[in-house]
């Protein structure tokens, strides 16, 4: 019997990785030039360990998803138990499994408004693709086949499949694949810092909502299927809307009979100190996709919550919905999601984020960066936020070219064992919800240090 070669050195892992592995959102040639990937070998709580034995504070919770923290034996055991009992069965063809049934009941109970029906998939992208097909089917059934256009925002991220990337508003993604597909349009994001000019933030929030209404009027309400938005835009740079924004969006969607989709893939499951971002902003969506924190990333799972209006028509008039995935309602992923939700409930993690660790992180970070020459704004709610690095704080002027300074800061974070993402020149964070005060202090200390190093590189400190 031949055995695989033992690869136990960082250099071996890197070489093999570069030779065979195409990474998402990665310039492989540039990665090779820098020597290759950092190899993460294990993790506990909010701390990663790499193949060199370095301990790294993960202020991103993986990719905005490991809400209950790493190393949860309960989740591993829930998966193990379910794998022994029934590792797989599908939910097509008049069958179901206990975990998929129980999870749909639980999600119906946790979500706001009349979101009572659940369609399962495995990723946020699949959830949003599902929504595009479901909504198109819905308006056909309603006898309004003209209502097909989706309105989203510039800078939005809703996933990487063709439809999800079309929903997204990232021009770099569009450029590489001739997107968006027909039927997807984008309006201004409610990002006061960049677009607010001289307006007061609340006036700007109304103006950003009006951009949606203007687009509906321009296209004709009889052409518009739905508006999609994250309560707070995560991958777009943690863009926190003014309080005036969401109530206006809700009013506009109702007034023009446009479905409202709240993408909770990042905001859901406690990140903002509430079960969902929609709870924080009082949004009553018709449809709500979720993923990431649903299983804390331990297994791939996503869900589309559908309200009575759309589900009623689909069920009563739609016949068979020709859509689904082999892993829709995967029993092991659903069992892990149920256990993950139990942990969030039993440990009162969401209350803790709302009342304790969220305010503590937001205040501590603002205090540590107050008056820093590079910091234009610290924004965020609960355990999500961004530090905007700018050339001129008074005029909110960005560095040119956009993204260079963020890149410098991210490299300092990497070298100082802190994981923060750079979105343009905003340093974003979204740590596990289990963070202690001491860990928050450590996060803030390292962030300040890395921003100081960046400022020194630029000669402004
Ligand atoms: N909606 C939102 C709001 C997301 O943030 C998706 C949908 C797509 O989910 P999947 O599971 O298909 O990836 C996301 C994903 C980043 C980053 O670097 C963000 C995401 C994914 C990967 C990287 O910020 N968000």
PDB file of C-alpha atoms in Angstrom, residues 145-377:
ATOM      1  CA  UNK A 145     -44.920  39.015 -15.317  1.00  0.00           C
ATOM      2  CA  UNK A 146     -43.468  42.473 -15.947  1.00  0.00           C
ATOM      3  CA  UNK A 147     -42.327  42.721 -12.335  1.00  0.00           C
ATOM      4  CA  UNK A 148     -38.876  41.168 -12.761  1.00  0.00           C
ATOM      5  CA  UNK A 149     -36.244  43.793 -11.931  1.00  0.00           C
ATOM      6  CA  UNK A 150     -34.346  43.598  -8.643  1.00  0.00           C
ATOM      7  CA  UNK A 151     -33.057  46.784  -7.047  1.00  0.00           C
ATOM      8  CA  UNK A 152     -29.940  46.536  -4.885  1.00  0.00           C
ATOM      9  CA  UNK A 153     -27.181  48.921  -3.781  1.00  0.00           C
ATOM     10  CA  UNK A 154     -23.681  49.723  -5.021  1.00  0.00           C
ATOM     11  CA  UNK A 155     -21.059  48.098  -2.742  1.00  0.00           C
ATOM     12  CA  UNK A 156     -23.545  45.370  -1.774  1.00  0.00           C
ATOM     13  CA  UNK A 157     -22.358  41.774  -1.473  1.00  0.00           C
ATOM     14  CA  UNK A 158     -24.951  39.037  -1.864  1.00  0.00           C
ATOM     15  CA  UNK A 159     -22.760  36.158  -3.037  1.00  0.00           C
ATOM     16  CA  UNK A 160     -20.749  34.849  -5.967  1.00  0.00           C
ATOM     17  CA  UNK A 161     -23.061  32.842  -8.221  1.00  0.00           C
ATOM     18  CA  UNK A 162     -24.264  34.578 -11.390  1.00  0.00           C
ATOM     19  CA  UNK A 163     -27.537  35.775  -9.888  1.00  0.00           C
ATOM     20  CA  UNK A 164     -26.088  36.580  -6.458  1.00  0.00           C
ATOM     21  CA  UNK A 165     -23.195  38.538  -7.988  1.00  0.00           C
ATOM     22  CA  UNK A 166     -25.732  40.402 -10.126  1.00  0.00           C
ATOM     23  CA  UNK A 167     -27.640  41.290  -6.971  1.00  0.00           C
ATOM     24  CA  UNK A 168     -24.344  42.467  -5.527  1.00  0.00           C
ATOM     25  CA  UNK A 169     -23.070  45.893  -6.415  1.00  0.00           C
ATOM     26  CA  UNK A 170     -19.336  45.266  -6.664  1.00  0.00           C
ATOM     27  CA  UNK A 171     -18.029  46.619  -9.941  1.00  0.00           C
ATOM     28  CA  UNK A 172     -14.853  44.500  -9.890  1.00  0.00           C
ATOM     29  CA  UNK A 173     -16.970  41.344  -9.683  1.00  0.00           C
ATOM     30  CA  UNK A 174     -19.282  42.573 -12.429  1.00  0.00           C
ATOM     31  CA  UNK A 175     -16.357  43.451 -14.692  1.00  0.00           C
ATOM     32  CA  UNK A 176     -14.917  39.951 -14.789  1.00  0.00           C
ATOM     33  CA  UNK A 177     -18.123  38.193 -15.804  1.00  0.00           C
ATOM     34  CA  UNK A 178     -20.110  40.725 -17.851  1.00  0.00           C
ATOM     35  CA  UNK A 179     -22.531  41.215 -14.995  1.00  0.00           C
ATOM     36  CA  UNK A 180     -25.013  42.189 -13.848  1.00  0.00           C
ATOM     37  CA  UNK A 181     -27.391  39.978 -15.784  1.00  0.00           C
ATOM     38  CA  UNK A 182     -30.375  41.829 -17.247  1.00  0.00           C
ATOM     39  CA  UNK A 183     -32.943  42.732 -14.603  1.00  0.00           C
ATOM     40  CA  UNK A 184     -30.595  43.843 -11.817  1.00  0.00           C
ATOM     41  CA  UNK A 185     -30.052  47.524 -11.063  1.00  0.00           C
ATOM     42  CA  UNK A 186     -28.220  49.342  -8.291  1.00  0.00           C
ATOM     43  CA  UNK A 187     -28.653  52.566  -6.375  1.00  0.00           C
ATOM     44  CA  UNK A 188     -26.562  54.496  -3.858  1.00  0.00           C
ATOM     45  CA  UNK A 189     -25.640  52.780  -0.588  1.00  0.00           C
ATOM     46  CA  UNK A 190     -26.785  54.591   2.588  1.00  0.00           C
ATOM     47  CA  UNK A 191     -23.180  55.447   3.428  1.00  0.00           C
ATOM     48  CA  UNK A 192     -23.190  58.939   4.862  1.00  0.00           C
ATOM     49  CA  UNK A 193     -19.412  59.135   5.277  1.00  0.00           C
ATOM     50  CA  UNK A 194     -18.757  58.867   1.539  1.00  0.00           C
ATOM     51  CA  UNK A 195     -21.944  60.170  -0.019  1.00  0.00           C
ATOM     52  CA  UNK A 196     -23.540  62.402   2.612  1.00  0.00           C
ATOM     53  CA  UNK A 197     -21.768  65.628   1.644  1.00  0.00           C
ATOM     54  CA  UNK A 198     -23.125  68.486   3.738  1.00  0.00           C
ATOM     55  CA  UNK A 199     -26.354  66.714   4.605  1.00  0.00           C
ATOM     56  CA  UNK A 200     -27.188  65.829   8.159  1.00  0.00           C
ATOM     57  CA  UNK A 201     -27.003  61.978   8.423  1.00  0.00           C
ATOM     58  CA  UNK A 202     -30.766  61.551   8.944  1.00  0.00           C
ATOM     59  CA  UNK A 203     -31.566  63.750   5.937  1.00  0.00           C
ATOM     60  CA  UNK A 204     -29.043  61.748   3.967  1.00  0.00           C
ATOM     61  CA  UNK A 205     -30.735  58.494   5.089  1.00  0.00           C
ATOM     62  CA  UNK A 206     -34.005  59.767   3.600  1.00  0.00           C
ATOM     63  CA  UNK A 207     -32.190  60.842   0.425  1.00  0.00           C
ATOM     64  CA  UNK A 208     -30.589  57.394   0.063  1.00  0.00           C
ATOM     65  CA  UNK A 209     -34.024  55.782   0.478  1.00  0.00           C
ATOM     66  CA  UNK A 210     -35.434  58.205  -2.066  1.00  0.00           C
ATOM     67  CA  UNK A 211     -32.856  56.893  -4.559  1.00  0.00           C
ATOM     68  CA  UNK A 212     -34.727  53.586  -4.352  1.00  0.00           C
ATOM     69  CA  UNK A 213     -38.076  55.279  -4.912  1.00  0.00           C
ATOM     70  CA  UNK A 214     -36.680  57.299  -7.818  1.00  0.00           C
ATOM     71  CA  UNK A 215     -35.412  54.100  -9.423  1.00  0.00           C
ATOM     72  CA  UNK A 216     -38.825  52.449  -8.997  1.00  0.00           C
ATOM     73  CA  UNK A 217     -40.513  55.459 -10.619  1.00  0.00           C
ATOM     74  CA  UNK A 218     -37.929  55.534 -13.412  1.00  0.00           C
ATOM     75  CA  UNK A 219     -38.451  51.847 -14.244  1.00  0.00           C
ATOM     76  CA  UNK A 220     -42.170  51.817 -13.465  1.00  0.00           C
ATOM     77  CA  UNK A 221     -43.444  49.977 -10.392  1.00  0.00           C
ATOM     78  CA  UNK A 222     -44.988  47.385 -12.734  1.00  0.00           C
ATOM     79  CA  UNK A 223     -41.424  46.366 -13.698  1.00  0.00           C
ATOM     80  CA  UNK A 224     -39.902  46.090 -10.210  1.00  0.00           C
ATOM     81  CA  UNK A 225     -39.951  42.751  -8.411  1.00  0.00           C
ATOM     82  CA  UNK A 226     -38.049  43.404  -5.206  1.00  0.00           C
ATOM     83  CA  UNK A 227     -35.548  45.461  -3.277  1.00  0.00           C
ATOM     84  CA  UNK A 228     -32.726  43.608  -1.491  1.00  0.00           C
ATOM     85  CA  UNK A 229     -30.475  45.004   1.230  1.00  0.00           C
ATOM     86  CA  UNK A 230     -28.488  43.945   4.247  1.00  0.00           C
ATOM     87  CA  UNK A 231     -29.641  45.770   7.393  1.00  0.00           C
ATOM     88  CA  UNK A 232     -25.975  46.801   7.808  1.00  0.00           C
ATOM     89  CA  UNK A 233     -23.817  46.207   4.722  1.00  0.00           C
ATOM     90  CA  UNK A 234     -20.991  43.924   5.861  1.00  0.00           C
ATOM     91  CA  UNK A 235     -18.547  43.059   3.085  1.00  0.00           C
ATOM     92  CA  UNK A 236     -19.217  46.466   1.523  1.00  0.00           C
ATOM     93  CA  UNK A 237     -17.329  48.015   4.456  1.00  0.00           C
ATOM     94  CA  UNK A 238     -19.720  47.766   7.442  1.00  0.00           C
ATOM     95  CA  UNK A 239     -21.940  50.576   6.202  1.00  0.00           C
ATOM     96  CA  UNK A 240     -24.337  51.506   9.000  1.00  0.00           C
ATOM     97  CA  UNK A 241     -27.413  53.308   7.651  1.00  0.00           C
ATOM     98  CA  UNK A 242     -28.844  56.368   9.388  1.00  0.00           C
ATOM     99  CA  UNK A 243     -31.926  55.502  11.468  1.00  0.00           C
ATOM    100  CA  UNK A 244     -34.162  57.266   8.954  1.00  0.00           C
ATOM    101  CA  UNK A 245     -33.261  54.829   6.144  1.00  0.00           C
ATOM    102  CA  UNK A 246     -35.051  51.549   6.828  1.00  0.00           C
ATOM    103  CA  UNK A 247     -38.471  52.953   7.802  1.00  0.00           C
ATOM    104  CA  UNK A 248     -38.459  54.883   4.524  1.00  0.00           C
ATOM    105  CA  UNK A 249     -37.412  51.798   2.536  1.00  0.00           C
ATOM    106  CA  UNK A 250     -40.225  49.838   4.175  1.00  0.00           C
ATOM    107  CA  UNK A 251     -42.751  52.552   3.292  1.00  0.00           C
ATOM    108  CA  UNK A 252     -41.521  52.832  -0.300  1.00  0.00           C
ATOM    109  CA  UNK A 253     -41.624  49.072  -0.917  1.00  0.00           C
ATOM    110  CA  UNK A 254     -45.179  48.869   0.432  1.00  0.00           C
ATOM    111  CA  UNK A 255     -46.342  51.926  -1.502  1.00  0.00           C
ATOM    112  CA  UNK A 256     -45.095  50.502  -4.820  1.00  0.00           C
ATOM    113  CA  UNK A 257     -45.884  46.839  -4.186  1.00  0.00           C
ATOM    114  CA  UNK A 258     -42.210  45.885  -4.298  1.00  0.00           C
ATOM    115  CA  UNK A 259     -41.113  42.875  -2.227  1.00  0.00           C
ATOM    116  CA  UNK A 260     -38.603  43.616   0.522  1.00  0.00           C
ATOM    117  CA  UNK A 261     -35.716  41.182   1.012  1.00  0.00           C
ATOM    118  CA  UNK A 262     -33.503  41.619   4.087  1.00  0.00           C
ATOM    119  CA  UNK A 263     -30.223  39.732   3.573  1.00  0.00           C
ATOM    120  CA  UNK A 264     -29.310  38.571   7.086  1.00  0.00           C
ATOM    121  CA  UNK A 265     -26.331  36.422   6.077  1.00  0.00           C
ATOM    122  CA  UNK A 266     -23.970  38.563   8.192  1.00  0.00           C
ATOM    123  CA  UNK A 267     -26.348  40.503  10.472  1.00  0.00           C
ATOM    124  CA  UNK A 268     -28.295  37.440  11.632  1.00  0.00           C
ATOM    125  CA  UNK A 269     -27.751  35.320  14.717  1.00  0.00           C
ATOM    126  CA  UNK A 270     -26.694  37.963  17.166  1.00  0.00           C
ATOM    127  CA  UNK A 271     -24.039  39.998  15.420  1.00  0.00           C
ATOM    128  CA  UNK A 272     -25.899  43.274  16.098  1.00  0.00           C
ATOM    129  CA  UNK A 273     -27.117  42.281  19.568  1.00  0.00           C
ATOM    130  CA  UNK A 274     -30.444  41.037  18.199  1.00  0.00           C
ATOM    131  CA  UNK A 275     -31.385  37.781  16.536  1.00  0.00           C
ATOM    132  CA  UNK A 276     -31.611  39.631  13.233  1.00  0.00           C
ATOM    133  CA  UNK A 277     -30.703  43.056  11.903  1.00  0.00           C
ATOM    134  CA  UNK A 278     -34.366  43.338  10.956  1.00  0.00           C
ATOM    135  CA  UNK A 279     -35.246  43.263  14.673  1.00  0.00           C
ATOM    136  CA  UNK A 280     -32.887  46.157  15.338  1.00  0.00           C
ATOM    137  CA  UNK A 281     -34.276  48.339  12.551  1.00  0.00           C
ATOM    138  CA  UNK A 282     -37.914  47.217  12.740  1.00  0.00           C
ATOM    139  CA  UNK A 283     -37.816  45.820   9.186  1.00  0.00           C
ATOM    140  CA  UNK A 284     -40.680  43.499   8.220  1.00  0.00           C
ATOM    141  CA  UNK A 285     -39.255  41.698   5.204  1.00  0.00           C
ATOM    142  CA  UNK A 286     -41.227  39.512   2.826  1.00  0.00           C
ATOM    143  CA  UNK A 287     -38.189  37.257   2.394  1.00  0.00           C
ATOM    144  CA  UNK A 288     -35.051  36.802   4.493  1.00  0.00           C
ATOM    145  CA  UNK A 289     -31.945  34.829   3.457  1.00  0.00           C
ATOM    146  CA  UNK A 290     -29.573  33.655   6.197  1.00  0.00           C
ATOM    147  CA  UNK A 291     -26.397  31.518   6.373  1.00  0.00           C
ATOM    148  CA  UNK A 292     -23.041  31.943   8.203  1.00  0.00           C
ATOM    149  CA  UNK A 293     -24.098  32.351  11.877  1.00  0.00           C
ATOM    150  CA  UNK A 294     -26.915  29.831  11.366  1.00  0.00           C
ATOM    151  CA  UNK A 295     -24.360  27.068  12.040  1.00  0.00           C
ATOM    152  CA  UNK A 296     -21.558  29.386  13.211  1.00  0.00           C
ATOM    153  CA  UNK A 297     -19.795  28.152  10.076  1.00  0.00           C
ATOM    154  CA  UNK A 298     -19.275  24.628  11.463  1.00  0.00           C
ATOM    155  CA  UNK A 299     -21.123  23.188   8.465  1.00  0.00           C
ATOM    156  CA  UNK A 300     -22.427  24.859   5.292  1.00  0.00           C
ATOM    157  CA  UNK A 301     -26.110  25.688   5.605  1.00  0.00           C
ATOM    158  CA  UNK A 302     -28.375  28.500   4.495  1.00  0.00           C
ATOM    159  CA  UNK A 303     -32.074  29.173   4.679  1.00  0.00           C
ATOM    160  CA  UNK A 304     -34.577  31.394   2.938  1.00  0.00           C
ATOM    161  CA  UNK A 305     -37.377  32.491   5.243  1.00  0.00           C
ATOM    162  CA  UNK A 306     -40.521  33.282   3.281  1.00  0.00           C
ATOM    163  CA  UNK A 307     -43.497  35.270   4.568  1.00  0.00           C
ATOM    164  CA  UNK A 308     -47.157  34.349   4.192  1.00  0.00           C
ATOM    165  CA  UNK A 309     -47.726  36.560   1.178  1.00  0.00           C
ATOM    166  CA  UNK A 310     -45.181  34.920  -1.137  1.00  0.00           C
ATOM    167  CA  UNK A 311     -45.403  31.439   0.395  1.00  0.00           C
ATOM    168  CA  UNK A 312     -49.211  31.553   0.240  1.00  0.00           C
ATOM    169  CA  UNK A 313     -49.202  32.140  -3.504  1.00  0.00           C
ATOM    170  CA  UNK A 314     -46.431  29.619  -4.139  1.00  0.00           C
ATOM    171  CA  UNK A 315     -48.227  26.963  -2.146  1.00  0.00           C
ATOM    172  CA  UNK A 316     -51.778  27.672  -3.351  1.00  0.00           C
ATOM    173  CA  UNK A 317     -51.109  28.498  -6.987  1.00  0.00           C
ATOM    174  CA  UNK A 318     -47.562  27.432  -7.809  1.00  0.00           C
ATOM    175  CA  UNK A 319     -47.717  23.676  -8.211  1.00  0.00           C
ATOM    176  CA  UNK A 320     -44.280  22.072  -8.100  1.00  0.00           C
ATOM    177  CA  UNK A 321     -41.388  24.514  -7.582  1.00  0.00           C
ATOM    178  CA  UNK A 322     -38.693  23.171  -9.903  1.00  0.00           C
ATOM    179  CA  UNK A 323     -35.786  24.176  -7.709  1.00  0.00           C
ATOM    180  CA  UNK A 324     -33.638  22.594  -5.006  1.00  0.00           C
ATOM    181  CA  UNK A 325     -30.239  21.229  -4.093  1.00  0.00           C
ATOM    182  CA  UNK A 326     -28.986  17.753  -3.160  1.00  0.00           C
ATOM    183  CA  UNK A 327     -28.122  19.181   0.241  1.00  0.00           C
ATOM    184  CA  UNK A 328     -31.286  21.241   0.845  1.00  0.00           C
ATOM    185  CA  UNK A 329     -32.126  20.521   4.494  1.00  0.00           C
ATOM    186  CA  UNK A 330     -29.025  18.362   5.041  1.00  0.00           C
ATOM    187  CA  UNK A 331     -29.760  16.565   8.332  1.00  0.00           C
ATOM    188  CA  UNK A 332     -26.271  16.936   9.804  1.00  0.00           C
ATOM    189  CA  UNK A 333     -26.064  20.651   8.990  1.00  0.00           C
ATOM    190  CA  UNK A 334     -29.576  21.168  10.419  1.00  0.00           C
ATOM    191  CA  UNK A 335     -28.684  19.264  13.608  1.00  0.00           C
ATOM    192  CA  UNK A 336     -25.634  21.491  14.032  1.00  0.00           C
ATOM    193  CA  UNK A 337     -27.753  24.608  13.437  1.00  0.00           C
ATOM    194  CA  UNK A 338     -30.220  23.524  16.135  1.00  0.00           C
ATOM    195  CA  UNK A 339     -27.388  22.989  18.604  1.00  0.00           C
ATOM    196  CA  UNK A 340     -25.792  26.302  17.622  1.00  0.00           C
ATOM    197  CA  UNK A 341     -29.093  28.100  18.282  1.00  0.00           C
ATOM    198  CA  UNK A 342     -29.385  26.300  21.617  1.00  0.00           C
ATOM    199  CA  UNK A 343     -25.935  27.619  22.586  1.00  0.00           C
ATOM    200  CA  UNK A 344     -26.855  31.177  21.561  1.00  0.00           C
ATOM    201  CA  UNK A 345     -30.011  30.913  23.694  1.00  0.00           C
ATOM    202  CA  UNK A 346     -28.650  29.077  26.734  1.00  0.00           C
ATOM    203  CA  UNK A 347     -25.528  31.226  27.039  1.00  0.00           C
ATOM    204  CA  UNK A 348     -27.526  34.391  26.390  1.00  0.00           C
ATOM    205  CA  UNK A 349     -24.866  35.425  23.902  1.00  0.00           C
ATOM    206  CA  UNK A 350     -27.131  37.798  22.015  1.00  0.00           C
ATOM    207  CA  UNK A 351     -28.218  39.655  25.165  1.00  0.00           C
ATOM    208  CA  UNK A 352     -24.558  39.824  26.143  1.00  0.00           C
ATOM    209  CA  UNK A 353     -23.628  41.427  22.822  1.00  0.00           C
ATOM    210  CA  UNK A 354     -26.514  43.900  23.112  1.00  0.00           C
ATOM    211  CA  UNK A 355     -26.005  44.926  26.717  1.00  0.00           C
ATOM    212  CA  UNK A 356     -22.389  44.245  27.528  1.00  0.00           C
ATOM    213  CA  UNK A 357     -19.707  43.271  25.012  1.00  0.00           C
ATOM    214  CA  UNK A 358     -21.130  45.197  22.046  1.00  0.00           C
ATOM    215  CA  UNK A 359     -21.221  48.583  23.800  1.00  0.00           C
ATOM    216  CA  UNK A 360     -17.915  47.775  25.518  1.00  0.00           C
ATOM    217  CA  UNK A 361     -16.115  47.077  22.227  1.00  0.00           C
ATOM    218  CA  UNK A 362     -17.647  50.057  20.443  1.00  0.00           C
ATOM    219  CA  UNK A 363     -16.798  52.466  23.280  1.00  0.00           C
ATOM    220  CA  UNK A 364     -13.325  51.115  23.979  1.00  0.00           C
ATOM    221  CA  UNK A 365     -12.355  51.294  20.321  1.00  0.00           C
ATOM    222  CA  UNK A 366     -13.712  54.816  19.876  1.00  0.00           C
ATOM    223  CA  UNK A 367     -11.866  55.962  23.002  1.00  0.00           C
ATOM    224  CA  UNK A 368      -8.597  54.338  21.857  1.00  0.00           C
ATOM    225  CA  UNK A 369      -8.745  55.952  18.405  1.00  0.00           C
ATOM    226  CA  UNK A 370     -10.222  59.315  19.360  1.00  0.00           C
ATOM    227  CA  UNK A 371      -8.335  62.058  17.536  1.00  0.00           C
ATOM    228  CA  UNK A 372      -5.995  59.638  15.739  1.00  0.00           C
ATOM    229  CA  UNK A 373      -4.701  61.446  12.636  1.00  0.00           C
ATOM    230  CA  UNK A 374      -5.534  58.527  10.354  1.00  0.00           C
ATOM    231  CA  UNK A 375      -8.994  57.676  11.683  1.00  0.00           C
ATOM    232  CA  UNK A 376     -11.911  59.448  10.055  1.00  0.00           C
ATOM    233  CA  UNK A 377     -14.649  57.450  11.689  1.00  0.00           C
TER     234      UNK A 377
END
